[in-house]
Amino acid sequence: MLKTDEIRLAEAQTVRRYILEMLHATGNVGANEDVIRTFLTHSGHLLMGHEVRRHLEYLDELKCIKILDRDRATWAAKILPYGTDIVEYAVKPPAGIAKG
């Protein structure tokens, strides 16, 4: 694996961890993708809308989050119990999510 590939992988894992941590902080309310993108930008991760959606879809496939309003212009998401377990270190995170 090239060094740039390793850096991209580490960044993707970190972004997914940040998304989980942010959604954990919002509880049952969740957040829309604009709020998530703003949070990531302030955390030093500049992402475009389609990149945020790609990470949300990844986490949704793992059953860490649930995507809401997928049929609308702006998606929203909320954390699921498995995602909470990852954030609270109750389970080992899967390979695509940073350990924290």
XYZ file of N, CA, C and O in Angstrom:
400
model
N 0.845 -1.168 0.000
C 0.000 0.000 0.000
C 0.895 1.238 0.000
O 1.848 1.330 0.748
N 0.561 2.189 -0.845
C 1.314 3.433 -0.896
C 1.038 4.273 0.339
O -0.021 4.170 0.956
N 1.988 5.104 0.688
C 1.837 5.939 1.878
C 0.608 6.847 1.770
O -0.107 7.036 2.749
N 0.335 7.381 0.582
C -0.839 8.244 0.430
C -2.125 7.456 0.647
O -3.095 7.992 1.175
N -2.149 6.186 0.251
C -3.319 5.345 0.500
C -3.511 5.119 1.994
O -4.637 5.120 2.486
N -2.422 4.924 2.708
C -2.498 4.740 4.161
C -3.017 5.990 4.841
O -3.819 5.908 5.780
N -2.600 7.147 4.349
C -3.057 8.419 4.918
C -4.545 8.599 4.653
O -5.303 8.984 5.543
N -4.977 8.301 3.429
C -6.404 8.414 3.097
C -7.249 7.478 3.949
O -8.321 7.843 4.415
N -6.770 6.267 4.143
C -7.498 5.291 4.960
C -7.598 5.778 6.404
O -8.670 5.732 7.009
N -6.502 6.264 6.947
C -6.505 6.771 8.321
C -7.442 7.966 8.462
O -8.164 8.087 9.464
N -7.469 8.837 7.465
C -8.367 9.985 7.523
C -9.827 9.545 7.462
O -10.668 10.035 8.222
N -10.146 8.595 6.596
C -11.522 8.090 6.500
C -11.951 7.465 7.822
O -13.073 7.701 8.297
N -11.075 6.696 8.426
C -11.393 6.072 9.712
C -11.624 7.122 10.788
O -12.542 6.992 11.606
N -10.823 8.156 10.786
C -10.956 9.232 11.761
C -12.239 10.020 11.548
O -12.953 10.336 12.512
N -12.567 10.321 10.301
C -13.806 11.045 9.990
C -15.008 10.248 10.478
O -15.920 10.795 11.096
N -15.006 8.949 10.243
C -16.124 8.112 10.691
C -16.233 8.104 12.213
O -17.322 8.136 12.770
N -15.104 8.075 12.894
C -15.098 8.141 14.361
C -15.692 9.465 14.828
O -16.519 9.514 15.727
N -15.271 10.577 14.196
C -15.794 11.892 14.562
C -17.304 11.968 14.331
O -18.021 12.558 15.138
N -17.782 11.407 13.230
C -19.221 11.410 12.965
C -19.953 10.665 14.075
O -20.964 11.146 14.599
N -19.452 9.497 14.448
C -20.082 8.734 15.524
C -20.080 9.512 16.836
O -21.084 9.558 17.545
N -18.949 10.120 17.165
C -18.852 10.872 18.413
C -19.806 12.064 18.409
O -20.444 12.369 19.420
N -19.913 12.728 17.272
C -20.812 13.871 17.171
C -22.264 13.433 17.301
O -23.039 14.047 18.041
N -22.644 12.348 16.612
C -24.013 11.854 16.713
C -24.312 11.317 18.111
O -25.437 11.415 18.591
N -23.309 10.768 18.767
C -23.477 10.315 20.148
C -23.808 11.508 21.046
O -24.675 11.415 21.928
N -23.149 12.614 20.807
C -23.386 13.816 21.612
C -24.784 14.391 21.381
O -25.360 14.999 22.283
N -25.354 14.172 20.201
C -26.682 14.711 19.906
C -27.797 13.806 20.411
O -28.961 14.209 20.419
N -27.458 12.589 20.834
C -28.464 11.663 21.376
C -29.500 11.261 20.352
O -29.185 11.049 19.185
N -30.750 11.190 20.776
C -31.834 10.752 19.902
C -32.216 11.782 18.849
O -32.930 11.466 17.912
N -31.768 13.013 19.021
C -32.111 14.078 18.079
C -31.400 13.865 16.752
O -31.970 14.040 15.685
N -30.131 13.496 16.782
C -29.356 13.329 15.562
C -28.922 14.665 14.997
O -28.991 15.700 15.665
N -28.484 14.648 13.750
C -28.018 15.871 13.095
C -28.144 15.709 11.595
O -28.070 14.596 11.073
N -28.292 16.833 10.898
C -28.328 16.740 9.443
C -26.918 16.851 8.876
O -25.976 17.196 9.590
N -26.790 16.557 7.606
C -25.453 16.487 7.002
C -24.747 17.833 6.975
O -23.513 17.883 7.005
N -25.492 18.930 6.951
C -24.851 20.248 6.988
C -24.172 20.481 8.331
O -23.054 21.000 8.397
N -24.837 20.096 9.405
C -24.252 20.227 10.746
C -23.034 19.306 10.867
O -22.002 19.698 11.413
N -23.154 18.098 10.351
C -22.036 17.148 10.397
C -20.842 17.688 9.622
O -19.709 17.654 10.099
N -21.092 18.226 8.420
C -20.004 18.774 7.605
C -19.355 19.963 8.310
O -18.128 20.099 8.314
N -20.155 20.834 8.942
C -19.606 21.970 9.683
C -18.735 21.491 10.836
O -17.629 22.007 11.059
N -19.219 20.497 11.573
C -18.438 19.926 12.673
C -17.109 19.375 12.164
O -16.050 19.622 12.755
N -17.154 18.634 11.064
C -15.928 18.055 10.512
C -14.971 19.143 10.031
O -13.758 19.027 10.216
N -15.508 20.195 9.434
C -14.670 21.306 8.975
C -13.943 21.945 10.153
O -12.743 22.199 10.093
N -14.661 22.154 11.246
C -14.047 22.750 12.439
C -13.066 21.780 13.110
O -12.229 22.204 13.899
N -13.183 20.503 12.773
C -12.248 19.499 13.296
C -11.053 19.307 12.365
O -10.215 18.446 12.599
N -11.012 20.080 11.274
C -9.878 20.024 10.364
C -10.060 19.090 9.170
O -9.096 18.808 8.465
N -11.278 18.643 8.927
C -11.547 17.728 7.806
C -12.495 18.413 6.831
O -13.695 18.489 7.066
N -11.941 18.921 5.731
C -12.735 19.609 4.725
C -13.291 18.579 3.753
O -12.545 17.971 2.984
N -14.602 18.391 3.803
C -15.251 17.396 2.950
C -16.367 18.032 2.153
O -17.031 18.961 2.615
N -16.594 17.496 0.963
C -17.722 17.920 0.150
C -18.942 17.097 0.564
O -18.816 16.074 1.229
N -20.114 17.545 0.138
C -21.349 16.888 0.517
C -21.394 15.412 0.165
O -21.817 14.582 0.975
N -20.949 15.068 -1.039
C -20.990 13.656 -1.439
C -20.031 12.805 -0.608
O -20.278 11.629 -0.386
N -18.948 13.411 -0.118
C -18.013 12.661 0.727
C -18.628 12.379 2.092
O -18.473 11.277 2.632
N -19.342 13.348 2.636
C -20.028 13.138 3.913
C -21.059 12.029 3.753
O -21.149 11.123 4.588
N -21.808 12.070 2.656
C -22.818 11.039 2.415
C -22.189 9.656 2.278
O -22.752 8.674 2.744
N -21.033 9.583 1.664
C -20.346 8.296 1.525
C -20.002 7.722 2.893
O -20.195 6.528 3.149
N -19.526 8.569 3.800
C -19.209 8.105 5.157
C -20.483 7.726 5.920
O -20.488 6.740 6.660
N -21.537 8.505 5.735
C -22.810 8.170 6.384
C -23.333 6.822 5.885
O -23.806 6.000 6.677
N -23.246 6.584 4.583
C -23.698 5.308 4.030
C -22.872 4.150 4.587
O -23.410 3.090 4.893
N -21.569 4.357 4.721
C -20.694 3.322 5.271
C -21.129 2.966 6.700
O -21.282 1.797 7.042
N -21.350 3.990 7.512
C -21.754 3.763 8.900
C -23.159 3.152 8.984
O -23.435 2.341 9.857
N -24.020 3.531 8.054
C -25.369 2.972 8.002
C -25.321 1.483 7.658
O -26.041 0.681 8.247
N -24.457 1.104 6.729
C -24.309 -0.308 6.348
C -23.798 -1.145 7.519
O -24.150 -2.318 7.637
N -22.977 -0.553 8.378
C -22.468 -1.259 9.561
C -23.486 -1.288 10.699
O -23.228 -1.886 11.743
N -24.617 -0.606 10.507
C -25.672 -0.506 11.530
C -25.205 0.289 12.753
O -25.641 0.052 13.877
N -24.282 1.250 12.522
C -23.828 2.152 13.584
C -24.743 3.356 13.692
O -24.900 3.920 14.773
N -25.300 3.760 12.554
C -26.198 4.906 12.498
C -27.393 4.550 11.632
O -27.375 3.541 10.917
N -28.392 5.405 11.704
C -29.537 5.284 10.800
C -29.641 6.589 10.041
O -29.666 7.670 10.648
N -29.669 6.496 8.712
C -29.841 7.687 7.889
C -31.331 8.003 7.829
O -32.153 7.143 7.513
N -31.643 9.242 8.128
C -33.022 9.735 8.074
C -33.158 10.674 6.876
O -32.176 11.269 6.438
N -34.333 10.809 6.383
C -34.607 11.771 5.307
C -33.755 11.529 4.063
O -33.358 12.472 3.386
N -33.473 10.282 3.759
C -32.654 9.950 2.590
C -33.302 10.437 1.296
O -32.620 10.692 0.308
N -34.615 10.582 1.305
C -35.328 11.008 0.103
C -35.420 12.535 -0.025
O -35.987 13.044 -0.976
N -34.843 13.259 0.907
C -34.854 14.726 0.866
C -33.517 15.260 0.370
O -32.543 14.535 0.259
N -33.492 16.548 0.130
C -32.270 17.190 -0.364
C -31.148 17.131 0.670
O -29.981 17.003 0.316
N -31.500 17.238 1.940
C -30.512 17.188 3.019
C -30.809 15.985 3.896
O -31.897 15.864 4.447
N -29.827 15.100 4.007
C -29.970 13.920 4.848
C -29.778 14.293 6.314
O -29.172 15.308 6.638
N -30.252 13.408 7.171
C -29.992 13.504 8.604
C -29.638 12.102 9.078
O -29.863 11.119 8.372
N -29.068 12.013 10.263
C -28.690 10.706 10.806
C -28.751 10.744 12.317
O -28.653 11.813 12.927
N -28.933 9.568 12.898
C -28.845 9.441 14.352
C -28.104 8.153 14.671
O -28.075 7.213 13.880
N -27.494 8.125 15.826
C -26.675 6.987 16.220
C -27.564 5.839 16.691
O -28.639 6.060 17.254
N -27.122 4.621 16.427
C -27.801 3.408 16.877
C -27.000 2.785 18.023
O -25.853 3.169 18.270
N -27.576 1.816 18.737
C -26.877 1.218 19.880
C -25.466 0.704 19.564
O -24.546 0.893 20.365
N -25.264 0.084 18.398
C -23.928 -0.409 18.058
C -22.933 0.744 17.941
O -21.792 0.656 18.391
N -23.377 1.861 17.349
C -22.517 3.038 17.254
C -22.180 3.592 18.622
O -21.048 4.004 18.888
N -23.165 3.589 19.512
C -22.929 4.036 20.887
C -21.905 3.145 21.574
O -21.007 3.629 22.266
N -22.024 1.838 21.365
C -21.053 0.906 21.962
C -19.639 1.180 21.465
O -18.676 1.100 22.236
N -19.510 1.532 20.200
C -18.183 1.848 19.649
C -17.623 3.101 20.316
O -16.476 3.126 20.764
N -18.443 4.153 20.411
C -17.992 5.416 21.001
C -17.637 5.239 22.476
O -16.671 5.814 22.963
N -18.399 4.417 23.170
C -18.163 4.218 24.601
C -17.153 3.101 24.885
O -16.981 2.709 26.032
N -16.496 2.591 23.852
C -15.463 1.559 23.979
C -15.984 0.257 24.579
O -15.233 -0.501 25.190
N -17.279 -0.016 24.397
C -17.857 -1.274 24.887
C -17.554 -2.422 23.922
O -17.565 -3.576 24.330
N -17.308 -2.091 22.654
C -16.940 -3.085 21.647
C -15.754 -2.546 20.848
O -15.522 -1.339 20.793
N -15.044 -3.437 20.233
C -13.923 -3.053 19.377
C -14.495 -2.503 18.071
O -15.379 -3.112 17.466
N -13.999 -1.343 17.618
C -14.526 -0.795 16.378
C -14.138 -1.649 15.164
O -13.065 -2.253 15.161
N -14.998 -1.708 14.163
C -14.635 -2.430 12.954
C -13.469 -1.746 12.247
O -13.133 -0.600 12.561
N -12.903 -2.418 11.287
C -11.684 -1.949 10.619
C -11.836 -0.555 9.990
O -10.868 0.178 9.898
N -13.010 -0.151 9.591
C -13.194 1.126 8.910
C -13.392 2.321 9.827
O -13.650 3.425 9.364
N -13.285 2.107 11.136
C -13.493 3.198 12.089
C -12.283 3.271 13.026
O -11.839 2.244 13.562
N -11.767 4.481 13.205
C -10.594 4.666 14.076
C -10.916 4.259 15.510
O -12.049 4.350 15.958
N -9.891 3.808 16.209
C -10.063 3.344 17.583
C -10.313 4.472 18.562
O -10.845 4.255 19.625
N -9.927 5.665 18.211
C -10.235 6.807 19.066
C -9.167 7.248 19.975
O -8.115 6.942 20.193
